[in-house]
PDB file of C-alpha atoms in Angstrom:
ATOM      1  CA  UNK A   1       0.000   0.000   0.000  1.00 36.00           C
ATOM      2  CA  UNK A   2       1.341   3.422  -0.898  1.00 38.00           C
ATOM      3  CA  UNK A   3       2.329   5.357   2.205  1.00 39.00           C
ATOM      4  CA  UNK A   4       1.115   8.923   2.596  1.00 39.00           C
ATOM      5  CA  UNK A   5       3.877  11.445   3.144  1.00 37.00           C
ATOM      6  CA  UNK A   6       3.189  13.898   5.926  1.00 37.00           C
ATOM      7  CA  UNK A   7       4.820  17.195   6.842  1.00 36.00           C
ATOM      8  CA  UNK A   8       6.618  16.850  10.147  1.00 38.00           C
ATOM      9  CA  UNK A   9       7.311  19.380  12.866  1.00 35.00           C
ATOM     10  CA  UNK A  10      10.605  20.345  11.234  1.00 41.00           C
ATOM     11  CA  UNK A  11       8.681  22.987   9.283  1.00 42.00           C
ATOM     12  CA  UNK A  12       7.996  24.671  12.610  1.00 39.00           C
ATOM     13  CA  UNK A  13      11.606  24.336  13.662  1.00 39.00           C
ATOM     14  CA  UNK A  14      12.537  26.277  10.536  1.00 42.00           C
ATOM     15  CA  UNK A  15       9.961  28.945  11.456  1.00 37.00           C
ATOM     16  CA  UNK A  16       8.530  28.724   7.952  1.00 41.00           C
ATOM     17  CA  UNK A  17       5.004  30.139   7.847  1.00 36.00           C
ATOM     18  CA  UNK A  18       3.457  28.404   4.855  1.00 42.00           C
ATOM     19  CA  UNK A  19       0.104  29.391   3.368  1.00 42.00           C
ATOM     20  CA  UNK A  20      -2.979  27.376   4.252  1.00 41.00           C
ATOM     21  CA  UNK A  21      -4.218  25.431   1.234  1.00 41.00           C
ATOM     22  CA  UNK A  22      -7.866  24.448   0.948  1.00 45.00           C
ATOM     23  CA  UNK A  23      -8.364  20.984  -0.538  1.00 45.00           C
ATOM     24  CA  UNK A  24     -11.634  19.809  -2.079  1.00 47.00           C
ATOM     25  CA  UNK A  25     -12.674  16.684  -0.193  1.00 42.00           C
ATOM     26  CA  UNK A  26     -15.752  15.848  -2.279  1.00 46.00           C
ATOM     27  CA  UNK A  27     -16.168  12.232  -3.316  1.00 49.00           C
ATOM     28  CA  UNK A  28     -15.473  11.424  -6.944  1.00 55.00           C
ATOM     29  CA  UNK A  29     -15.513   8.550  -9.414  1.00 72.00           C
ATOM     30  CA  UNK A  30     -12.347   6.436  -9.805  1.00 82.00           C
ATOM     31  CA  UNK A  31      -9.546   8.428 -11.439  1.00 88.00           C
ATOM     32  CA  UNK A  32      -6.209   7.677 -13.076  1.00 93.00           C
ATOM     33  CA  UNK A  33      -3.055   8.173 -10.989  1.00 94.00           C
ATOM     34  CA  UNK A  34       0.385   8.694 -12.565  1.00 97.00           C
ATOM     35  CA  UNK A  35       3.529   8.718 -10.429  1.00 96.00           C
ATOM     36  CA  UNK A  36       7.175   8.988 -11.459  1.00 97.00           C
ATOM     37  CA  UNK A  37      10.304  10.090  -9.610  1.00 96.00           C
ATOM     38  CA  UNK A  38      13.776  10.532 -11.127  1.00 97.00           C
ATOM     39  CA  UNK A  39      16.867  10.849  -8.872  1.00 97.00           C
ATOM     40  CA  UNK A  40      20.093  12.449 -10.075  1.00 97.00           C
ATOM     41  CA  UNK A  41      22.628  10.005 -11.456  1.00 95.00           C
ATOM     42  CA  UNK A  42      20.107   7.363 -12.536  1.00 95.00           C
ATOM     43  CA  UNK A  43      20.060   5.874 -16.039  1.00 95.00           C
ATOM     44  CA  UNK A  44      16.444   4.709 -15.921  1.00 97.00           C
ATOM     45  CA  UNK A  45      13.016   6.016 -14.917  1.00 97.00           C
ATOM     46  CA  UNK A  46      10.127   3.981 -13.534  1.00 98.00           C
ATOM     47  CA  UNK A  47       6.579   5.244 -14.058  1.00 98.00           C
ATOM     48  CA  UNK A  48       3.528   3.725 -12.393  1.00 97.00           C
ATOM     49  CA  UNK A  49      -0.104   4.143 -13.428  1.00 97.00           C
ATOM     50  CA  UNK A  50      -3.062   3.009 -11.364  1.00 95.00           C
ATOM     51  CA  UNK A  51      -6.674   3.895 -10.732  1.00 92.00           C
ATOM     52  CA  UNK A  52      -8.153   5.098  -7.461  1.00 86.00           C
ATOM     53  CA  UNK A  53     -10.227   2.632  -5.477  1.00 75.00           C
ATOM     54  CA  UNK A  54     -13.313   3.641  -3.536  1.00 64.00           C
ATOM     55  CA  UNK A  55     -12.130   5.698  -0.555  1.00 56.00           C
ATOM     56  CA  UNK A  56     -13.959   3.438   1.888  1.00 58.00           C
ATOM     57  CA  UNK A  57     -12.649   0.235   0.291  1.00 62.00           C
ATOM     58  CA  UNK A  58      -9.666  -1.748   1.566  1.00 67.00           C
ATOM     59  CA  UNK A  59      -9.002  -3.214  -1.883  1.00 73.00           C
ATOM     60  CA  UNK A  60      -5.689  -2.304  -3.548  1.00 78.00           C
ATOM     61  CA  UNK A  61      -5.766   0.253  -6.329  1.00 83.00           C
ATOM     62  CA  UNK A  62      -6.269  -1.321  -9.775  1.00 91.00           C
ATOM     63  CA  UNK A  63      -3.187  -1.039 -11.991  1.00 95.00           C
ATOM     64  CA  UNK A  64      -3.405   0.309 -15.533  1.00 96.00           C
ATOM     65  CA  UNK A  65      -1.538  -1.250 -18.444  1.00 97.00           C
ATOM     66  CA  UNK A  66      -1.540  -0.279 -22.111  1.00 96.00           C
ATOM     67  CA  UNK A  67      -0.437   3.346 -21.722  1.00 97.00           C
ATOM     68  CA  UNK A  68       1.757   5.141 -24.262  1.00 98.00           C
ATOM     69  CA  UNK A  69       4.408   7.242 -22.475  1.00 98.00           C
ATOM     70  CA  UNK A  70       7.163   9.499 -23.824  1.00 98.00           C
ATOM     71  CA  UNK A  71      10.035  10.867 -21.744  1.00 98.00           C
ATOM     72  CA  UNK A  72      12.082  13.905 -22.806  1.00 97.00           C
ATOM     73  CA  UNK A  73      15.466  14.443 -21.170  1.00 94.00           C
ATOM     74  CA  UNK A  74      17.273  17.702 -20.432  1.00 90.00           C
ATOM     75  CA  UNK A  75      18.893  17.713 -23.877  1.00 91.00           C
ATOM     76  CA  UNK A  76      15.606  17.312 -25.750  1.00 92.00           C
ATOM     77  CA  UNK A  77      16.019  13.593 -26.515  1.00 94.00           C
ATOM     78  CA  UNK A  78      12.670  11.761 -26.629  1.00 96.00           C
ATOM     79  CA  UNK A  79      12.476   8.163 -25.352  1.00 97.00           C
ATOM     80  CA  UNK A  80       9.590   5.726 -25.259  1.00 97.00           C
ATOM     81  CA  UNK A  81       8.696   3.945 -22.027  1.00 98.00           C
ATOM     82  CA  UNK A  82       8.488   0.152 -22.236  1.00 98.00           C
ATOM     83  CA  UNK A  83       5.530  -1.576 -20.544  1.00 98.00           C
ATOM     84  CA  UNK A  84       6.740  -3.903 -17.786  1.00 98.00           C
ATOM     85  CA  UNK A  85       3.344  -5.150 -16.576  1.00 97.00           C
ATOM     86  CA  UNK A  86       1.394  -4.526 -13.385  1.00 96.00           C
ATOM     87  CA  UNK A  87       0.963  -0.840 -14.219  1.00 97.00           C
ATOM     88  CA  UNK A  88       4.728  -0.213 -14.428  1.00 98.00           C
ATOM     89  CA  UNK A  89       6.646   1.380 -17.297  1.00 98.00           C
ATOM     90  CA  UNK A  90      10.413   1.739 -17.747  1.00 98.00           C
ATOM     91  CA  UNK A  91      12.519   4.293 -19.649  1.00 98.00           C
ATOM     92  CA  UNK A  92      16.104   3.174 -20.237  1.00 97.00           C
ATOM     93  CA  UNK A  93      19.133   5.232 -21.256  1.00 94.00           C
ATOM     94  CA  UNK A  94      18.220   8.280 -19.182  1.00 95.00           C
ATOM     95  CA  UNK A  95      20.934  10.876 -18.509  1.00 90.00           C
ATOM     96  CA  UNK A  96      19.869  12.228 -15.142  1.00 95.00           C
ATOM     97  CA  UNK A  97      21.786  15.407 -14.248  1.00 96.00           C
ATOM     98  CA  UNK A  98      21.199  18.488 -12.121  1.00 97.00           C
ATOM     99  CA  UNK A  99      20.219  21.857 -13.599  1.00 96.00           C
ATOM    100  CA  UNK A 100      18.094  20.134 -16.247  1.00 96.00           C
ATOM    101  CA  UNK A 101      14.354  20.105 -16.872  1.00 97.00           C
ATOM    102  CA  UNK A 102      12.757  16.753 -17.730  1.00 98.00           C
ATOM    103  CA  UNK A 103       9.266  16.010 -18.999  1.00 98.00           C
ATOM    104  CA  UNK A 104       6.853  13.169 -19.645  1.00 98.00           C
ATOM    105  CA  UNK A 105       3.766  12.861 -21.833  1.00 98.00           C
ATOM    106  CA  UNK A 106       1.298  10.007 -21.402  1.00 98.00           C
ATOM    107  CA  UNK A 107      -1.736   8.692 -23.259  1.00 98.00           C
ATOM    108  CA  UNK A 108      -3.636   6.502 -20.804  1.00 96.00           C
ATOM    109  CA  UNK A 109      -6.760   5.024 -22.385  1.00 94.00           C
ATOM    110  CA  UNK A 110      -7.279   8.241 -24.306  1.00 96.00           C
ATOM    111  CA  UNK A 111      -6.543  10.492 -21.352  1.00 96.00           C
ATOM    112  CA  UNK A 112      -3.648  12.775 -22.250  1.00 97.00           C
ATOM    113  CA  UNK A 113      -1.405  14.330 -19.616  1.00 97.00           C
ATOM    114  CA  UNK A 114       2.050  15.834 -19.422  1.00 97.00           C
ATOM    115  CA  UNK A 115       4.382  17.226 -16.765  1.00 98.00           C
ATOM    116  CA  UNK A 116       7.848  18.647 -16.351  1.00 97.00           C
ATOM    117  CA  UNK A 117      10.228  18.857 -13.424  1.00 98.00           C
ATOM    118  CA  UNK A 118      13.431  20.790 -12.831  1.00 97.00           C
ATOM    119  CA  UNK A 119      16.253  18.969 -11.030  1.00 97.00           C
ATOM    120  CA  UNK A 120      17.939  21.419  -8.612  1.00 97.00           C
ATOM    121  CA  UNK A 121      21.651  21.348  -7.749  1.00 97.00           C
ATOM    122  CA  UNK A 122      22.770  19.018  -4.982  1.00 97.00           C
ATOM    123  CA  UNK A 123      22.937  20.356  -1.428  1.00 98.00           C
ATOM    124  CA  UNK A 124      25.446  18.365   0.612  1.00 98.00           C
ATOM    125  CA  UNK A 125      24.702  17.094   4.090  1.00 98.00           C
ATOM    126  CA  UNK A 126      27.427  18.136   6.528  1.00 98.00           C
ATOM    127  CA  UNK A 127      26.726  15.742   9.402  1.00 98.00           C
ATOM    128  CA  UNK A 128      24.221  13.639  11.276  1.00 97.00           C
ATOM    129  CA  UNK A 129      24.427  13.090  15.026  1.00 97.00           C
ATOM    130  CA  UNK A 130      22.247  11.360  17.607  1.00 97.00           C
ATOM    131  CA  UNK A 131      21.028  12.626  20.972  1.00 95.00           C
ATOM    132  CA  UNK A 132      19.842  10.236  23.675  1.00 94.00           C
ATOM    133  CA  UNK A 133      16.849  11.054  25.868  1.00 92.00           C
ATOM    134  CA  UNK A 134      16.532   8.829  28.961  1.00 90.00           C
ATOM    135  CA  UNK A 135      13.146   7.454  29.992  1.00 86.00           C
ATOM    136  CA  UNK A 136      10.929   9.527  32.266  1.00 88.00           C
ATOM    137  CA  UNK A 137       7.426   9.392  33.740  1.00 86.00           C
ATOM    138  CA  UNK A 138       5.880  10.293  30.393  1.00 85.00           C
ATOM    139  CA  UNK A 139       7.934   8.497  27.725  1.00 83.00           C
ATOM    140  CA  UNK A 140      10.374   5.680  27.044  1.00 87.00           C
ATOM    141  CA  UNK A 141      14.021   6.237  26.185  1.00 87.00           C
ATOM    142  CA  UNK A 142      14.487   7.676  22.706  1.00 90.00           C
ATOM    143  CA  UNK A 143      16.943   9.242  20.277  1.00 94.00           C
ATOM    144  CA  UNK A 144      16.673  12.280  18.056  1.00 93.00           C
ATOM    145  CA  UNK A 145      18.557  12.585  14.772  1.00 96.00           C
ATOM    146  CA  UNK A 146      20.277  15.942  14.268  1.00 96.00           C
ATOM    147  CA  UNK A 147      20.830  16.875  10.622  1.00 97.00           C
ATOM    148  CA  UNK A 148      23.208  19.708   9.670  1.00 98.00           C
ATOM    149  CA  UNK A 149      23.929  21.359   6.336  1.00 98.00           C
ATOM    150  CA  UNK A 150      24.614  24.712   4.715  1.00 98.00           C
ATOM    151  CA  UNK A 151      21.655  26.100   2.796  1.00 97.00           C
ATOM    152  CA  UNK A 152      22.724  27.877  -0.412  1.00 96.00           C
ATOM    153  CA  UNK A 153      22.167  31.645  -0.568  1.00 94.00           C
ATOM    154  CA  UNK A 154      20.306  33.699  -3.191  1.00 89.00           C
ATOM    155  CA  UNK A 155      17.666  31.126  -4.077  1.00 91.00           C
ATOM    156  CA  UNK A 156      14.686  29.487  -2.394  1.00 94.00           C
ATOM    157  CA  UNK A 157      15.360  25.791  -1.931  1.00 97.00           C
ATOM    158  CA  UNK A 158      12.916  22.964  -1.288  1.00 98.00           C
ATOM    159  CA  UNK A 159      13.853  19.759   0.482  1.00 97.00           C
ATOM    160  CA  UNK A 160      12.763  16.299   1.483  1.00 95.00           C
ATOM    161  CA  UNK A 161      14.495  14.351   4.233  1.00 96.00           C
ATOM    162  CA  UNK A 162      14.252  10.568   4.044  1.00 95.00           C
ATOM    163  CA  UNK A 163      15.424   8.388   6.948  1.00 96.00           C
ATOM    164  CA  UNK A 164      16.278   4.694   6.576  1.00 96.00           C
ATOM    165  CA  UNK A 165      16.992   2.477   9.562  1.00 96.00           C
ATOM    166  CA  UNK A 166      18.923  -0.734   8.871  1.00 97.00           C
ATOM    167  CA  UNK A 167      18.133  -0.260   5.189  1.00 95.00           C
ATOM    168  CA  UNK A 168      14.380   0.256   5.592  1.00 94.00           C
ATOM    169  CA  UNK A 169      12.453   3.560   5.334  1.00 92.00           C
ATOM    170  CA  UNK A 170      11.418   4.769   8.776  1.00 89.00           C
ATOM    171  CA  UNK A 171       8.832   7.365   9.763  1.00 81.00           C
ATOM    172  CA  UNK A 172       7.270  10.036   7.610  1.00 79.00           C
ATOM    173  CA  UNK A 173       9.046  11.900   4.854  1.00 74.00           C
ATOM    174  CA  UNK A 174       9.740  15.486   5.889  1.00 88.00           C
ATOM    175  CA  UNK A 175       9.368  18.335   3.390  1.00 93.00           C
ATOM    176  CA  UNK A 176      10.298  21.959   4.025  1.00 95.00           C
ATOM    177  CA  UNK A 177      11.633  25.105   2.373  1.00 95.00           C
ATOM    178  CA  UNK A 178      14.284  27.658   3.305  1.00 94.00           C
ATOM    179  CA  UNK A 179      11.933  30.558   2.604  1.00 90.00           C
ATOM    180  CA  UNK A 180      12.762  32.271   5.904  1.00 89.00           C
ATOM    181  CA  UNK A 181      16.189  30.701   6.499  1.00 91.00           C
ATOM    182  CA  UNK A 182      17.879  31.265   3.165  1.00 93.00           C
ATOM    183  CA  UNK A 183      21.653  30.944   3.146  1.00 96.00           C
ATOM    184  CA  UNK A 184      21.949  29.885   6.798  1.00 96.00           C
ATOM    185  CA  UNK A 185      23.606  26.885   8.394  1.00 97.00           C
ATOM    186  CA  UNK A 186      20.749  24.596   9.423  1.00 96.00           C
ATOM    187  CA  UNK A 187      20.845  22.131  12.302  1.00 94.00           C
ATOM    188  CA  UNK A 188      17.564  20.239  12.421  1.00 93.00           C
ATOM    189  CA  UNK A 189      16.509  17.786  15.135  1.00 94.00           C
ATOM    190  CA  UNK A 190      14.239  14.984  13.884  1.00 93.00           C
ATOM    191  CA  UNK A 191      12.085  13.075  16.374  1.00 91.00           C
ATOM    192  CA  UNK A 192       9.766  10.092  16.398  1.00 89.00           C
ATOM    193  CA  UNK A 193      12.050   7.381  15.041  1.00 91.00           C
ATOM    194  CA  UNK A 194      12.232   3.932  16.645  1.00 88.00           C
ATOM    195  CA  UNK A 195      16.018   3.673  16.822  1.00 93.00           C
ATOM    196  CA  UNK A 196      18.534   2.482  19.384  1.00 93.00           C
ATOM    197  CA  UNK A 197      22.116   1.375  19.926  1.00 93.00           C
ATOM    198  CA  UNK A 198      23.527  -0.637  17.035  1.00 95.00           C
ATOM    199  CA  UNK A 199      21.022   0.639  14.481  1.00 96.00           C
ATOM    200  CA  UNK A 200      22.464   1.820  11.171  1.00 97.00           C
ATOM    201  CA  UNK A 201      20.790   5.096  10.224  1.00 97.00           C
ATOM    202  CA  UNK A 202      20.935   6.705   6.784  1.00 97.00           C
ATOM    203  CA  UNK A 203      19.672  10.247   6.253  1.00 97.00           C
ATOM    204  CA  UNK A 204      19.134  11.410   2.688  1.00 97.00           C
ATOM    205  CA  UNK A 205      18.666  15.101   1.872  1.00 98.00           C
ATOM    206  CA  UNK A 206      16.768  15.531  -1.388  1.00 97.00           C
ATOM    207  CA  UNK A 207      16.579  18.818  -3.280  1.00 98.00           C
ATOM    208  CA  UNK A 208      13.221  19.061  -5.062  1.00 98.00           C
ATOM    209  CA  UNK A 209      11.510  21.710  -7.159  1.00 97.00           C
ATOM    210  CA  UNK A 210       8.670  23.991  -6.066  1.00 97.00           C
ATOM    211  CA  UNK A 211       5.936  21.953  -7.770  1.00 96.00           C
ATOM    212  CA  UNK A 212       6.892  18.700  -6.040  1.00 96.00           C
ATOM    213  CA  UNK A 213       7.117  20.533  -2.710  1.00 96.00           C
ATOM    214  CA  UNK A 214       3.617  21.928  -3.222  1.00 95.00           C
ATOM    215  CA  UNK A 215       2.332  18.451  -4.030  1.00 94.00           C
ATOM    216  CA  UNK A 216       3.560  17.052  -0.715  1.00 92.00           C
ATOM    217  CA  UNK A 217       2.293  20.063   1.258  1.00 91.00           C
ATOM    218  CA  UNK A 218      -1.228  19.672  -0.108  1.00 89.00           C
ATOM    219  CA  UNK A 219      -1.084  15.893   0.287  1.00 86.00           C
ATOM    220  CA  UNK A 220      -0.221  16.408   3.949  1.00 82.00           C
ATOM    221  CA  UNK A 221      -3.178  18.785   4.245  1.00 80.00           C
ATOM    222  CA  UNK A 222      -5.502  16.094   2.898  1.00 79.00           C
ATOM    223  CA  UNK A 223      -4.144  13.430   5.229  1.00 73.00           C
ATOM    224  CA  UNK A 224      -4.510  15.714   8.242  1.00 70.00           C
ATOM    225  CA  UNK A 225      -8.204  16.170   7.391  1.00 69.00           C
ATOM    226  CA  UNK A 226      -9.126  12.634   6.414  1.00 60.00           C
ATOM    227  CA  UNK A 227      -6.556  10.201   7.824  1.00 55.00           C
ATOM    228  CA  UNK A 228      -4.435   7.865   5.703  1.00 49.00           C
ATOM    229  CA  UNK A 229      -6.692   4.950   4.595  1.00 44.00           C
ATOM    230  CA  UNK A 230      -6.781   4.312   0.854  1.00 45.00           C
ATOM    231  CA  UNK A 231      -6.688   7.276  -1.501  1.00 47.00           C
ATOM    232  CA  UNK A 232      -7.971  10.471   0.054  1.00 46.00           C
ATOM    233  CA  UNK A 233     -11.005  11.958  -1.786  1.00 48.00           C
ATOM    234  CA  UNK A 234      -9.208  15.189  -2.604  1.00 62.00           C
ATOM    235  CA  UNK A 235      -6.636  16.198  -5.153  1.00 78.00           C
ATOM    236  CA  UNK A 236      -3.197  17.416  -4.029  1.00 87.00           C
ATOM    237  CA  UNK A 237      -1.789  20.236  -6.134  1.00 92.00           C
ATOM    238  CA  UNK A 238      -0.011  18.453  -8.975  1.00 95.00           C
ATOM    239  CA  UNK A 239       2.337  19.371 -11.798  1.00 96.00           C
ATOM    240  CA  UNK A 240       0.397  17.042 -14.115  1.00 97.00           C
ATOM    241  CA  UNK A 241      -1.380  19.003 -16.841  1.00 97.00           C
ATOM    242  CA  UNK A 242      -4.219  17.500 -18.839  1.00 97.00           C
ATOM    243  CA  UNK A 243      -6.776  14.783 -18.216  1.00 96.00           C
ATOM    244  CA  UNK A 244      -4.972  13.085 -15.305  1.00 95.00           C
ATOM    245  CA  UNK A 245      -4.876  15.166 -12.139  1.00 92.00           C
ATOM    246  CA  UNK A 246      -3.726  12.675  -9.493  1.00 93.00           C
ATOM    247  CA  UNK A 247      -0.062  11.908  -8.839  1.00 94.00           C
ATOM    248  CA  UNK A 248       3.031  13.808  -9.915  1.00 96.00           C
ATOM    249  CA  UNK A 249       6.275  13.673 -11.883  1.00 98.00           C
ATOM    250  CA  UNK A 250       9.299  14.672  -9.834  1.00 97.00           C
ATOM    251  CA  UNK A 251      13.065  14.849 -10.097  1.00 98.00           C
ATOM    252  CA  UNK A 252      15.576  15.427  -7.337  1.00 98.00           C
ATOM    253  CA  UNK A 253      19.253  15.616  -6.493  1.00 98.00           C
ATOM    254  CA  UNK A 254      20.434  14.094  -3.244  1.00 98.00           C
ATOM    255  CA  UNK A 255      23.196  13.539  -0.707  1.00 98.00           C
ATOM    256  CA  UNK A 256      23.238  11.127   2.211  1.00 98.00           C
ATOM    257  CA  UNK A 257      25.182  10.123   5.318  1.00 98.00           C
ATOM    258  CA  UNK A 258      25.199   6.695   6.957  1.00 97.00           C
ATOM    259  CA  UNK A 259      26.084   6.252  10.628  1.00 97.00           C
ATOM    260  CA  UNK A 260      25.652   3.734  13.454  1.00 97.00           C
ATOM    261  CA  UNK A 261      24.247   4.644  16.861  1.00 96.00           C
ATOM    262  CA  UNK A 262      26.940   3.810  19.427  1.00 92.00           C
TER     263      UNK A 262
END
């Protein structure tokens, strides 16, 4: 089941006052969903297409095969996605580099949609450290993860932080901007992870574009109103243009640090 990605309290730590976004929560008929994400340095792109299930149903979302998808790289080269079955499509021979804009165009059962995404430059993580909090009358022992890096000046940057514990994703994905902290050295404490001595923790800092950031912000708004079961009956703000309005196409650059809790 696809996990909803929720804004964490780190947005408050950054003192970023984001606008409140109203999301239409009216019920709707099943809709197509297109999702694709391209990291820097990859030579292939996976695209998935499915259809929303009834919001109150526990059934998995139906997958959609038979789509015709074109991918255009940052140099204007057009490549056709190959169907791989189970609603998955693969583009091979991708040159994934920063400071490029990439696009896709899809014909899904006569529904035409397209999207583009700019891949920002990489922002390097400086360090990750761990702070131990002993148990007390209100909570068990826990650790926070402190993430430090230099935010670039002169431009608004948008980020995701992904945490993996012993190779597995852990907790919610955090998204935030440097709108009010541009060009500063950031030291962010992350809480709520089930980690302890001996765990291997990887923190990945992803630089995303404004459209992908807005998608996750509005998705978090929907989840906060409805809870996470199934597909929420509202549409996050998407960079898809055309007949399909659920999902997104994103690109990102990234840096990561791996460390073991001693």
